[in-house]
PDB file of C-alpha atoms in Angstrom:
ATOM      1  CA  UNK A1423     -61.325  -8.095 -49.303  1.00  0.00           C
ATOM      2  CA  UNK A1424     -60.795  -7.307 -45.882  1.00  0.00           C
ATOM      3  CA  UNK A1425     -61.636 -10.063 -43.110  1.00  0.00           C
ATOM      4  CA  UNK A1426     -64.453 -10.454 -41.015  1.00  0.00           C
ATOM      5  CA  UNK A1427     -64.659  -8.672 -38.036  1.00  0.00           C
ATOM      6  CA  UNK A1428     -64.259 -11.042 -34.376  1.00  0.00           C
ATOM      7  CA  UNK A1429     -63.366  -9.958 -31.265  1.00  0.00           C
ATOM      8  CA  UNK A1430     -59.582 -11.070 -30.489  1.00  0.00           C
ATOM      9  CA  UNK A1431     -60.549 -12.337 -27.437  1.00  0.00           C
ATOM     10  CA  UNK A1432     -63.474 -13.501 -25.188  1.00  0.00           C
ATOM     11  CA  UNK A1433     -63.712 -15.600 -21.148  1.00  0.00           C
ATOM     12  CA  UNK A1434     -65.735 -17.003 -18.961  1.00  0.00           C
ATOM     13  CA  UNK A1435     -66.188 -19.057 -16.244  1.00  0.00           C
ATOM     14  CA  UNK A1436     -67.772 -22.451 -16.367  1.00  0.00           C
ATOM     15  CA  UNK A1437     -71.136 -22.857 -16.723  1.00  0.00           C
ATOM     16  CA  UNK A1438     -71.805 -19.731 -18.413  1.00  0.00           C
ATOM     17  CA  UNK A1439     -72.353 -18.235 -21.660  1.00  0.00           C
ATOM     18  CA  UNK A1440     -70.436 -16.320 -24.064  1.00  0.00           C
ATOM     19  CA  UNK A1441     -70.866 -14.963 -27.620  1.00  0.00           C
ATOM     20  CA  UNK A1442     -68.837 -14.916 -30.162  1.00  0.00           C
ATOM     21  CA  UNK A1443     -69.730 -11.533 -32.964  1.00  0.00           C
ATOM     22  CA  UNK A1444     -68.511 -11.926 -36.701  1.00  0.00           C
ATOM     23  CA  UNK A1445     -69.401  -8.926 -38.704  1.00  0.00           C
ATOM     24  CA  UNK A1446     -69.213  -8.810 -42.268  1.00  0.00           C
ATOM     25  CA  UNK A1447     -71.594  -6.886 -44.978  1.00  0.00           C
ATOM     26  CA  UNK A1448     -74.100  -7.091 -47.224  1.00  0.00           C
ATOM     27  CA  UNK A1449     -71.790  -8.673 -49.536  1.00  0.00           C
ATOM     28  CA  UNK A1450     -71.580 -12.146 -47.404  1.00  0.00           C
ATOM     29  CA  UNK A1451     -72.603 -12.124 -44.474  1.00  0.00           C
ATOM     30  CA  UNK A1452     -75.586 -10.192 -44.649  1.00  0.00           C
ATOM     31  CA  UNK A1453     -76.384 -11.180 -48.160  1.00  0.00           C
ATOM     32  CA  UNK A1454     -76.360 -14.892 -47.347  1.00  0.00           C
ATOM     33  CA  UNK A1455     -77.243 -17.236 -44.717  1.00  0.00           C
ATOM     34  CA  UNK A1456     -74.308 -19.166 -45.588  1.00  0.00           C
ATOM     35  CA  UNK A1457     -72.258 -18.504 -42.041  1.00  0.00           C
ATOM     36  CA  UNK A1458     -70.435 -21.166 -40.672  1.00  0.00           C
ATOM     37  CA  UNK A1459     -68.377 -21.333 -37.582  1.00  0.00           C
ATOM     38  CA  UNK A1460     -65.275 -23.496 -36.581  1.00  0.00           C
ATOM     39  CA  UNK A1461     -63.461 -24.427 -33.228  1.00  0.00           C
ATOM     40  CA  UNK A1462     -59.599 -24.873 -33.472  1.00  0.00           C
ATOM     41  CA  UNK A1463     -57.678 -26.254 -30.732  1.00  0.00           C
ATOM     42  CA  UNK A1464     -53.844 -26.071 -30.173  1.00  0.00           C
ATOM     43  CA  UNK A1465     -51.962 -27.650 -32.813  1.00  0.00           C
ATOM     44  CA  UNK A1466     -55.039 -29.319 -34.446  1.00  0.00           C
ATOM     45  CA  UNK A1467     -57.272 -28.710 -37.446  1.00  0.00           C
ATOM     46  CA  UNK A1468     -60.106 -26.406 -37.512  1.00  0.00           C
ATOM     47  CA  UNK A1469     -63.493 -28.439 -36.642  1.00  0.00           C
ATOM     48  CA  UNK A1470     -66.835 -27.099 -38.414  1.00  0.00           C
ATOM     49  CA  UNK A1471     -69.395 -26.210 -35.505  1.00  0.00           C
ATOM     50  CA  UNK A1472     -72.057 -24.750 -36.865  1.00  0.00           C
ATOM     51  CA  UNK A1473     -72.556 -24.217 -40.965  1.00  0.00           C
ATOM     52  CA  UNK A1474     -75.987 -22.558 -42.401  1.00  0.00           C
ATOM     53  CA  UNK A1475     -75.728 -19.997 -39.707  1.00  0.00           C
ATOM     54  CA  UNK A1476     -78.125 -22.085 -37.263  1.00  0.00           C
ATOM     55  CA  UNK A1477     -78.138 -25.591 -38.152  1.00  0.00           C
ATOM     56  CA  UNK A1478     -75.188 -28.014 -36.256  1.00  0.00           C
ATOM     57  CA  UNK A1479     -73.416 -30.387 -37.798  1.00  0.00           C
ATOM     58  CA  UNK A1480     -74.036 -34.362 -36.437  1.00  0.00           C
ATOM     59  CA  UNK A1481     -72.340 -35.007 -33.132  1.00  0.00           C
ATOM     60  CA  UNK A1482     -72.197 -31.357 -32.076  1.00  0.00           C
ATOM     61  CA  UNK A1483     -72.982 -30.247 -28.984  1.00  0.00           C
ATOM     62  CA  UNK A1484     -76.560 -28.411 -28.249  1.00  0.00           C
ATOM     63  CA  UNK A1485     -74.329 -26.458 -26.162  1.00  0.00           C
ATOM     64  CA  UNK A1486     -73.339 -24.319 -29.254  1.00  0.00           C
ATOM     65  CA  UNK A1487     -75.597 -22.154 -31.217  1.00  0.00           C
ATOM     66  CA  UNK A1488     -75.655 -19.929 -34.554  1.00  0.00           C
ATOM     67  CA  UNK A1489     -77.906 -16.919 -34.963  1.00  0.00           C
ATOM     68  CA  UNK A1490     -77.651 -13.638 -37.492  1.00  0.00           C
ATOM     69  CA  UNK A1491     -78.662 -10.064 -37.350  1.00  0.00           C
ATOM     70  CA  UNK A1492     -77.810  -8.188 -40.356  1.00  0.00           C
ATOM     71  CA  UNK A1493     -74.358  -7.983 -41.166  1.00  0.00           C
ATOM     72  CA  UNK A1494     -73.559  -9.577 -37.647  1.00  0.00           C
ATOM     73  CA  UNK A1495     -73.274 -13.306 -36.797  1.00  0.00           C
ATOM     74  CA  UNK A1496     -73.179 -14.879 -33.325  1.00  0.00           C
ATOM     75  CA  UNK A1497     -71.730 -18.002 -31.829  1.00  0.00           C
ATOM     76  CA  UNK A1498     -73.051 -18.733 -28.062  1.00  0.00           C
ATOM     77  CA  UNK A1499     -71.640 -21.099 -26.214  1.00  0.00           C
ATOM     78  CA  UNK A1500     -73.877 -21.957 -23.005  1.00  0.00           C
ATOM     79  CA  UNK A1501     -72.660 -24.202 -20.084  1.00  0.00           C
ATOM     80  CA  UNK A1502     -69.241 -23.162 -20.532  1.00  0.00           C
ATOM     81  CA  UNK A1503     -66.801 -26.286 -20.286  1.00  0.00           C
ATOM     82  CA  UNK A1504     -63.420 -26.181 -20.119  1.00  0.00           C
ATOM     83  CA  UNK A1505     -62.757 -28.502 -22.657  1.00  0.00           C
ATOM     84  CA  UNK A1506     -64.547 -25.388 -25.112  1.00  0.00           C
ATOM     85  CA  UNK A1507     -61.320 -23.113 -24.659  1.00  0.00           C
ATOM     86  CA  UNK A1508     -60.189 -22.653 -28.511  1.00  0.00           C
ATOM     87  CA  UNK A1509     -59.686 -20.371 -31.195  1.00  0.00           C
ATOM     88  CA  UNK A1510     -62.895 -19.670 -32.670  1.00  0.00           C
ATOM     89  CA  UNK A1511     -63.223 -18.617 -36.371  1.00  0.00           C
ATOM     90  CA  UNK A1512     -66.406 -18.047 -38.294  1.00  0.00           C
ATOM     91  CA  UNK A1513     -66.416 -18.117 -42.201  1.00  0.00           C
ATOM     92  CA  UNK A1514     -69.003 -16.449 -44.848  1.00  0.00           C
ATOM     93  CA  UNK A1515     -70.224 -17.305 -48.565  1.00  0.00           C
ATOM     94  CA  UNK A1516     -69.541 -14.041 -50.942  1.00  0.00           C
ATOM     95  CA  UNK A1517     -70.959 -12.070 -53.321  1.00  0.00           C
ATOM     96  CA  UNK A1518     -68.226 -12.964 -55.505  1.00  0.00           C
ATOM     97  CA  UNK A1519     -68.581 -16.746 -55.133  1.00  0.00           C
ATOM     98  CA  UNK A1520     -65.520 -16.721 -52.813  1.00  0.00           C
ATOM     99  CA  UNK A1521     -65.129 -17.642 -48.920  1.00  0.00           C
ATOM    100  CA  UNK A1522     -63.872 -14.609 -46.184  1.00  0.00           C
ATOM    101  CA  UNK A1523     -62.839 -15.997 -42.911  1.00  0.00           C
ATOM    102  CA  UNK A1524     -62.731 -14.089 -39.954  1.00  0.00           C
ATOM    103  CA  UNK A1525     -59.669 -12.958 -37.808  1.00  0.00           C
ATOM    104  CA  UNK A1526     -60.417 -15.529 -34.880  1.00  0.00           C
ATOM    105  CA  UNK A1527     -61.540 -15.462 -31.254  1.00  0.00           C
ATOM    106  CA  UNK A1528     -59.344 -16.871 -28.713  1.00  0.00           C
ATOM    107  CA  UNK A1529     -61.731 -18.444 -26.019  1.00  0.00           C
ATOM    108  CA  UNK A1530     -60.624 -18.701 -22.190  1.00  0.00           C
ATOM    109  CA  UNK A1531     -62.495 -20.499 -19.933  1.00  0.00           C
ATOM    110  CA  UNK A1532     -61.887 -19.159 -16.176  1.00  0.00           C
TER     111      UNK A1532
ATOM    112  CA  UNK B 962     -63.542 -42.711 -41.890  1.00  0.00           C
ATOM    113  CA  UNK B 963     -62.834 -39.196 -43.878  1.00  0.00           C
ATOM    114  CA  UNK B 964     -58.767 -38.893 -44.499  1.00  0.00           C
ATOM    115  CA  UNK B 965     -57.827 -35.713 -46.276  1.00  0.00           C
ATOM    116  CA  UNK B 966     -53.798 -36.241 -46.257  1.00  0.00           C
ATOM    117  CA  UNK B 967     -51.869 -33.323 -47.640  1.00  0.00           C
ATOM    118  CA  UNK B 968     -48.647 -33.683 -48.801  1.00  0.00           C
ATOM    119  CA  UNK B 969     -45.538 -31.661 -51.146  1.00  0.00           C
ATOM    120  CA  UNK B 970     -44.809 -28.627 -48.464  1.00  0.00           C
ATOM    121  CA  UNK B 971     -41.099 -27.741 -47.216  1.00  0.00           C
ATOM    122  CA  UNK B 972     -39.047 -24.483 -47.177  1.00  0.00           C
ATOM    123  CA  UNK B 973     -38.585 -23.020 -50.862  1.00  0.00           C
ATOM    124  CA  UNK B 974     -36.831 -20.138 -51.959  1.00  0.00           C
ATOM    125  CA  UNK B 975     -38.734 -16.853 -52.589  1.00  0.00           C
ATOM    126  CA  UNK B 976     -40.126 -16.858 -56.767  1.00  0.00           C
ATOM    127  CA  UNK B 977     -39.925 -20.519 -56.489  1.00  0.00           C
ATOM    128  CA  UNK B 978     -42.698 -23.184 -57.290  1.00  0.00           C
ATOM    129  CA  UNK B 979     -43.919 -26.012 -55.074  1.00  0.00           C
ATOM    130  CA  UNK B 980     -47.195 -28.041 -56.047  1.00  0.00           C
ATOM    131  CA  UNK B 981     -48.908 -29.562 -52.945  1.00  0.00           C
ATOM    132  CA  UNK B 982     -51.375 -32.422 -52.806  1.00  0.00           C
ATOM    133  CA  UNK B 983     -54.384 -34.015 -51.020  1.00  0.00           C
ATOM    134  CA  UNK B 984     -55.670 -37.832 -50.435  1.00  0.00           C
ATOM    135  CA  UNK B 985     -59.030 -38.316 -50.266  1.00  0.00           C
ATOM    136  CA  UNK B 986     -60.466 -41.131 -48.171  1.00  0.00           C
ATOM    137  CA  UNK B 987     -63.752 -42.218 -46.594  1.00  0.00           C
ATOM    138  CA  UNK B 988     -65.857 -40.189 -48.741  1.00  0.00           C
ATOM    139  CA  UNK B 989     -67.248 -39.886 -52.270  1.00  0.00           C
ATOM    140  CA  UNK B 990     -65.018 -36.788 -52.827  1.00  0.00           C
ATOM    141  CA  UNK B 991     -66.182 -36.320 -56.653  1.00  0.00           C
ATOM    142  CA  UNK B 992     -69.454 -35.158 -55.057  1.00  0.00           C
ATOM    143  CA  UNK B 993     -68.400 -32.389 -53.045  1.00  0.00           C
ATOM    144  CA  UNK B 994     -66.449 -29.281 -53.950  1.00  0.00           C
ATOM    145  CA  UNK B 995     -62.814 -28.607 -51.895  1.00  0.00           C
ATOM    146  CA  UNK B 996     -61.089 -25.398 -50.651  1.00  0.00           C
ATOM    147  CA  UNK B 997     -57.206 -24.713 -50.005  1.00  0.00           C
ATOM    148  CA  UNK B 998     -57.259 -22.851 -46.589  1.00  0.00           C
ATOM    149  CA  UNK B 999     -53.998 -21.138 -45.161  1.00  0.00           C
ATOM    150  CA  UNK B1000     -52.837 -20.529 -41.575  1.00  0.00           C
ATOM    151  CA  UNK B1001     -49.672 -18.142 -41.496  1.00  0.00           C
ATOM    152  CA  UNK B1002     -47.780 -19.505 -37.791  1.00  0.00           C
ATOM    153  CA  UNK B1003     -49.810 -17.650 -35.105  1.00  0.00           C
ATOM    154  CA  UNK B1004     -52.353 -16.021 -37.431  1.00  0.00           C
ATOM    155  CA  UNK B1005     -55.731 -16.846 -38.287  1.00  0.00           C
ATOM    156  CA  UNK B1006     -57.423 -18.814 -40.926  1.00  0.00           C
ATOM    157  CA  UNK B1007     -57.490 -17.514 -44.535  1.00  0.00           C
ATOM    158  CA  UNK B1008     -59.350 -19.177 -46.995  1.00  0.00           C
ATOM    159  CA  UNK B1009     -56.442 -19.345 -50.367  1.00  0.00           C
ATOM    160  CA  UNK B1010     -58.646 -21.544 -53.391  1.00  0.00           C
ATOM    161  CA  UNK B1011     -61.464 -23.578 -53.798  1.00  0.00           C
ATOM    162  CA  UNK B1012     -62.777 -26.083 -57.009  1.00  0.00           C
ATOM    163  CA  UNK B1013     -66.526 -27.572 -57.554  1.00  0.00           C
ATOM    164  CA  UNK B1014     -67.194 -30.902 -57.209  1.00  0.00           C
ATOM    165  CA  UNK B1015     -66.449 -31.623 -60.784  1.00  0.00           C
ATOM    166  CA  UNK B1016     -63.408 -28.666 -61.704  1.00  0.00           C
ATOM    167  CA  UNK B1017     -65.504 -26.523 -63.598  1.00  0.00           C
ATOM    168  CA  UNK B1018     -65.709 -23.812 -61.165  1.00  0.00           C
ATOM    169  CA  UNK B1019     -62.673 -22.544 -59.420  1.00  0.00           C
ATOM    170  CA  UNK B1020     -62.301 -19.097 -57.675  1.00  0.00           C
ATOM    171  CA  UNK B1021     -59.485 -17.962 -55.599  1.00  0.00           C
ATOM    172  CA  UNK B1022     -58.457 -14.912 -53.267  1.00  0.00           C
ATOM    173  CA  UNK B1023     -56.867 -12.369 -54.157  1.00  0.00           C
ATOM    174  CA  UNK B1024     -53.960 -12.668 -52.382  1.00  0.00           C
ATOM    175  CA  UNK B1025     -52.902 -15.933 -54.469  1.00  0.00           C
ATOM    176  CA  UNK B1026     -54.404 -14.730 -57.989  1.00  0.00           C
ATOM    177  CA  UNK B1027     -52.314 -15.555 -60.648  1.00  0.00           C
ATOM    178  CA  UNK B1028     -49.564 -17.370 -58.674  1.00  0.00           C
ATOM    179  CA  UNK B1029     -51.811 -20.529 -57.023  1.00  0.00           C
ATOM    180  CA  UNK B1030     -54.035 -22.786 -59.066  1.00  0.00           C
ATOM    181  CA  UNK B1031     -56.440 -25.371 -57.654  1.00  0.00           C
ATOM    182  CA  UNK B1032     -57.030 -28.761 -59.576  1.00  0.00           C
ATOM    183  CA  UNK B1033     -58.533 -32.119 -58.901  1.00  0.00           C
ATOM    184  CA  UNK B1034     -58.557 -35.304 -59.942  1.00  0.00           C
ATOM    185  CA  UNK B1035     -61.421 -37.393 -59.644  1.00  0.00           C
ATOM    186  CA  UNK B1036     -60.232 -40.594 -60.820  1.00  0.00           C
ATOM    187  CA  UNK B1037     -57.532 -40.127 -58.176  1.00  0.00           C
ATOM    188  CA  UNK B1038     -58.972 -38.827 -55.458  1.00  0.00           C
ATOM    189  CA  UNK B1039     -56.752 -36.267 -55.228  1.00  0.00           C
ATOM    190  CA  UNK B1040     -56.675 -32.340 -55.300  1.00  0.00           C
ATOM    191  CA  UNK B1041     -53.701 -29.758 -55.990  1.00  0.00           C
ATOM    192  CA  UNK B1042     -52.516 -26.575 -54.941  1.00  0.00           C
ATOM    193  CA  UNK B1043     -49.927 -25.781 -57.860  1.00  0.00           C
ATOM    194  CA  UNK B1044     -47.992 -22.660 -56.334  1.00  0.00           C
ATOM    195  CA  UNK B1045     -45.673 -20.195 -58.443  1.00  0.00           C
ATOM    196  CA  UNK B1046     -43.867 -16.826 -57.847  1.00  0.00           C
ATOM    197  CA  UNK B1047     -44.257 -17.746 -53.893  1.00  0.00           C
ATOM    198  CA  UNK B1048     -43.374 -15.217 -51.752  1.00  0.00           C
ATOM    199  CA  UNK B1049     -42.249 -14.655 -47.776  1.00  0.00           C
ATOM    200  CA  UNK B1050     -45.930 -13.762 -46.732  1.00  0.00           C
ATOM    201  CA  UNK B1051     -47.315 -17.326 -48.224  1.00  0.00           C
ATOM    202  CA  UNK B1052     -45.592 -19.102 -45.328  1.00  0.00           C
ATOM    203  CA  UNK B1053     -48.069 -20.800 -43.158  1.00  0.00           C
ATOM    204  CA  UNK B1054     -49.590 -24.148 -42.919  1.00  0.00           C
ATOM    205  CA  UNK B1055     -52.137 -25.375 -46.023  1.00  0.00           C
ATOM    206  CA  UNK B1056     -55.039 -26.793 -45.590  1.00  0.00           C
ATOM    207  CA  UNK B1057     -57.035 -29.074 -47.585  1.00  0.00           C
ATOM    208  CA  UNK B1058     -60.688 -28.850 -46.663  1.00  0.00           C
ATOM    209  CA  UNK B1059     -64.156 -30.516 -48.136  1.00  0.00           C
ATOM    210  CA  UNK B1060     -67.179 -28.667 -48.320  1.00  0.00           C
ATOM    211  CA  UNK B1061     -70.427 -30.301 -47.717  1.00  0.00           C
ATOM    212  CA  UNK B1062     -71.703 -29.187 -50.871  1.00  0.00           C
ATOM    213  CA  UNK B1063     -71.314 -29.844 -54.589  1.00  0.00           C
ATOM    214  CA  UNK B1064     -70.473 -26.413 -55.270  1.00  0.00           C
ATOM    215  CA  UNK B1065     -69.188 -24.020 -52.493  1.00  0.00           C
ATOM    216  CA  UNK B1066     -71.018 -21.832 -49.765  1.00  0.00           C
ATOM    217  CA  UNK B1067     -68.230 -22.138 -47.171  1.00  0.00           C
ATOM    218  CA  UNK B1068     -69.015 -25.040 -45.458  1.00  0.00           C
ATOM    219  CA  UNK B1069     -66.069 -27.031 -44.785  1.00  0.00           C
ATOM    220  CA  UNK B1070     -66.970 -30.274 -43.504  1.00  0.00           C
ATOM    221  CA  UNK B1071     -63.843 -32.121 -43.502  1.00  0.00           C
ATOM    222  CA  UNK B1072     -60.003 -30.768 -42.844  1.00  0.00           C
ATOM    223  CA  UNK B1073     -56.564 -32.545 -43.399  1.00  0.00           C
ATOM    224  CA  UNK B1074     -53.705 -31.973 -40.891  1.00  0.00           C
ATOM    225  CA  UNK B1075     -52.139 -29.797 -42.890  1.00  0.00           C
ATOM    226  CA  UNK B1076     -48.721 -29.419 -44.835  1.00  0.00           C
ATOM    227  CA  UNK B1077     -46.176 -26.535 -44.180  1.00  0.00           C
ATOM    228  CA  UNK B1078     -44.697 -24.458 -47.205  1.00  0.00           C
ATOM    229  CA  UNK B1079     -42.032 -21.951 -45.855  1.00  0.00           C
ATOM    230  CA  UNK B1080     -40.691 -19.179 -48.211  1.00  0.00           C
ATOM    231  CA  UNK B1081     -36.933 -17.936 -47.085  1.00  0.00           C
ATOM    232  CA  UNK B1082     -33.984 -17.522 -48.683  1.00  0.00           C
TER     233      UNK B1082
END
């Protein structure tokens, strides 16, 4: 099974906002709302961000944001912080009770 | 304070076996299912195994089918990532990851650091 599809790479300056696609199919992403989303900076272990497709885990930032439309997942980031430049991967439940990760979307913060 | 320590990588010659572990800490990890995920140097995530919360489901990707098998034990706190017939293209770092669930939609609450397994002659 192929990955999800994420753009390689995304910017922007601070204090905006930027989203973050992950496009799948009907066979996990669009068949479940079982999307979750993880930040991973340099060296470190991913860090979940947003799981359920909406909801955010305890201690997350309000500044981050899960929505879905169709096969297509978002991650928006608003108030852009420089301290939010990462790799960004999202992940989906499938059809075949397995996990798909996507490719991953380098963030830069101008 | 959730510790997920993984342990057992190293460089191994290609067809080779290695068995890699996890500690659990901080957690009640025989209520939540766990995941194997893979990062080949400079690549992106890939998700390798994962187990329910009580080893009766296990399901992994078909890139590791037949050559990886996921186990846990409970009483130990412990999970595994037995690995045969390894090849180049498994090098990366491995993951041990707990998802917030008893049985697995993805969500992977808590991560290790990670162990690295490189395959070269």
């Amino acid at each position: 099974q192929s990955a999800l599809t994420q753009p390689a790479s995304v910017s922007g300056s601070p204090g905006q906002s930027i989203t973050i696609s992950c496009t799948g199919t009907s066979s996990d992403v669009g068949g479940y709302n079982y999307v979750s989303w993880y930040q991973q900076l340099p060296g470190k272990a991913p860090k979940l961000m947003i799981y359920d497709v909406t909801s955010r885990p305890s201690g997350i930032s309000n500044r981050f944001s899960g929505s879905k439309s169709g096969n297509t997942a978002s991650l928006t980031i608003s108030g852009l912080q420089a301290e939010d430049e990462a790799d960004y991967f999202c992940n989906s439940y499938t059809s075949s009770s397995t996990v798909i990760f996507g490719g991953g979307t380098k963030l830069t913060v101008l | 304070q959730v510790h997920l320590v993984e342990s057992g990588g190293g460089v191994v010659q290609p067809g080779r076996s290695l068995r890699l572990s996890c500690a659990a800490s901080g957690f009640t990890f025989s209520n939540h299912a766990m995941h194997w995920v893979r990062q080949a140097p400079g690549k992106g995530l890939e998700w390798v195994a994962l187990t329910s919360y009580d080893g009766t489901y296990k399901y992994s990707a078909d890139s590791v089918k037949g050559r990886f098998t996921i186990s846990r034990d409970n009483s130990k706190n412990s999970l595994y990532l037995q690995m045969d017939s390894l090849r180049p293209e498994d090098t990366a770092v491995y993951y041990c990851a707990g998802d917030r669930n008893y049985f697995s939609y993805g969500i992977m609450d808590y991560w290790g650091q990670g162990t690295l397994v490189t395959v070269s002659s």
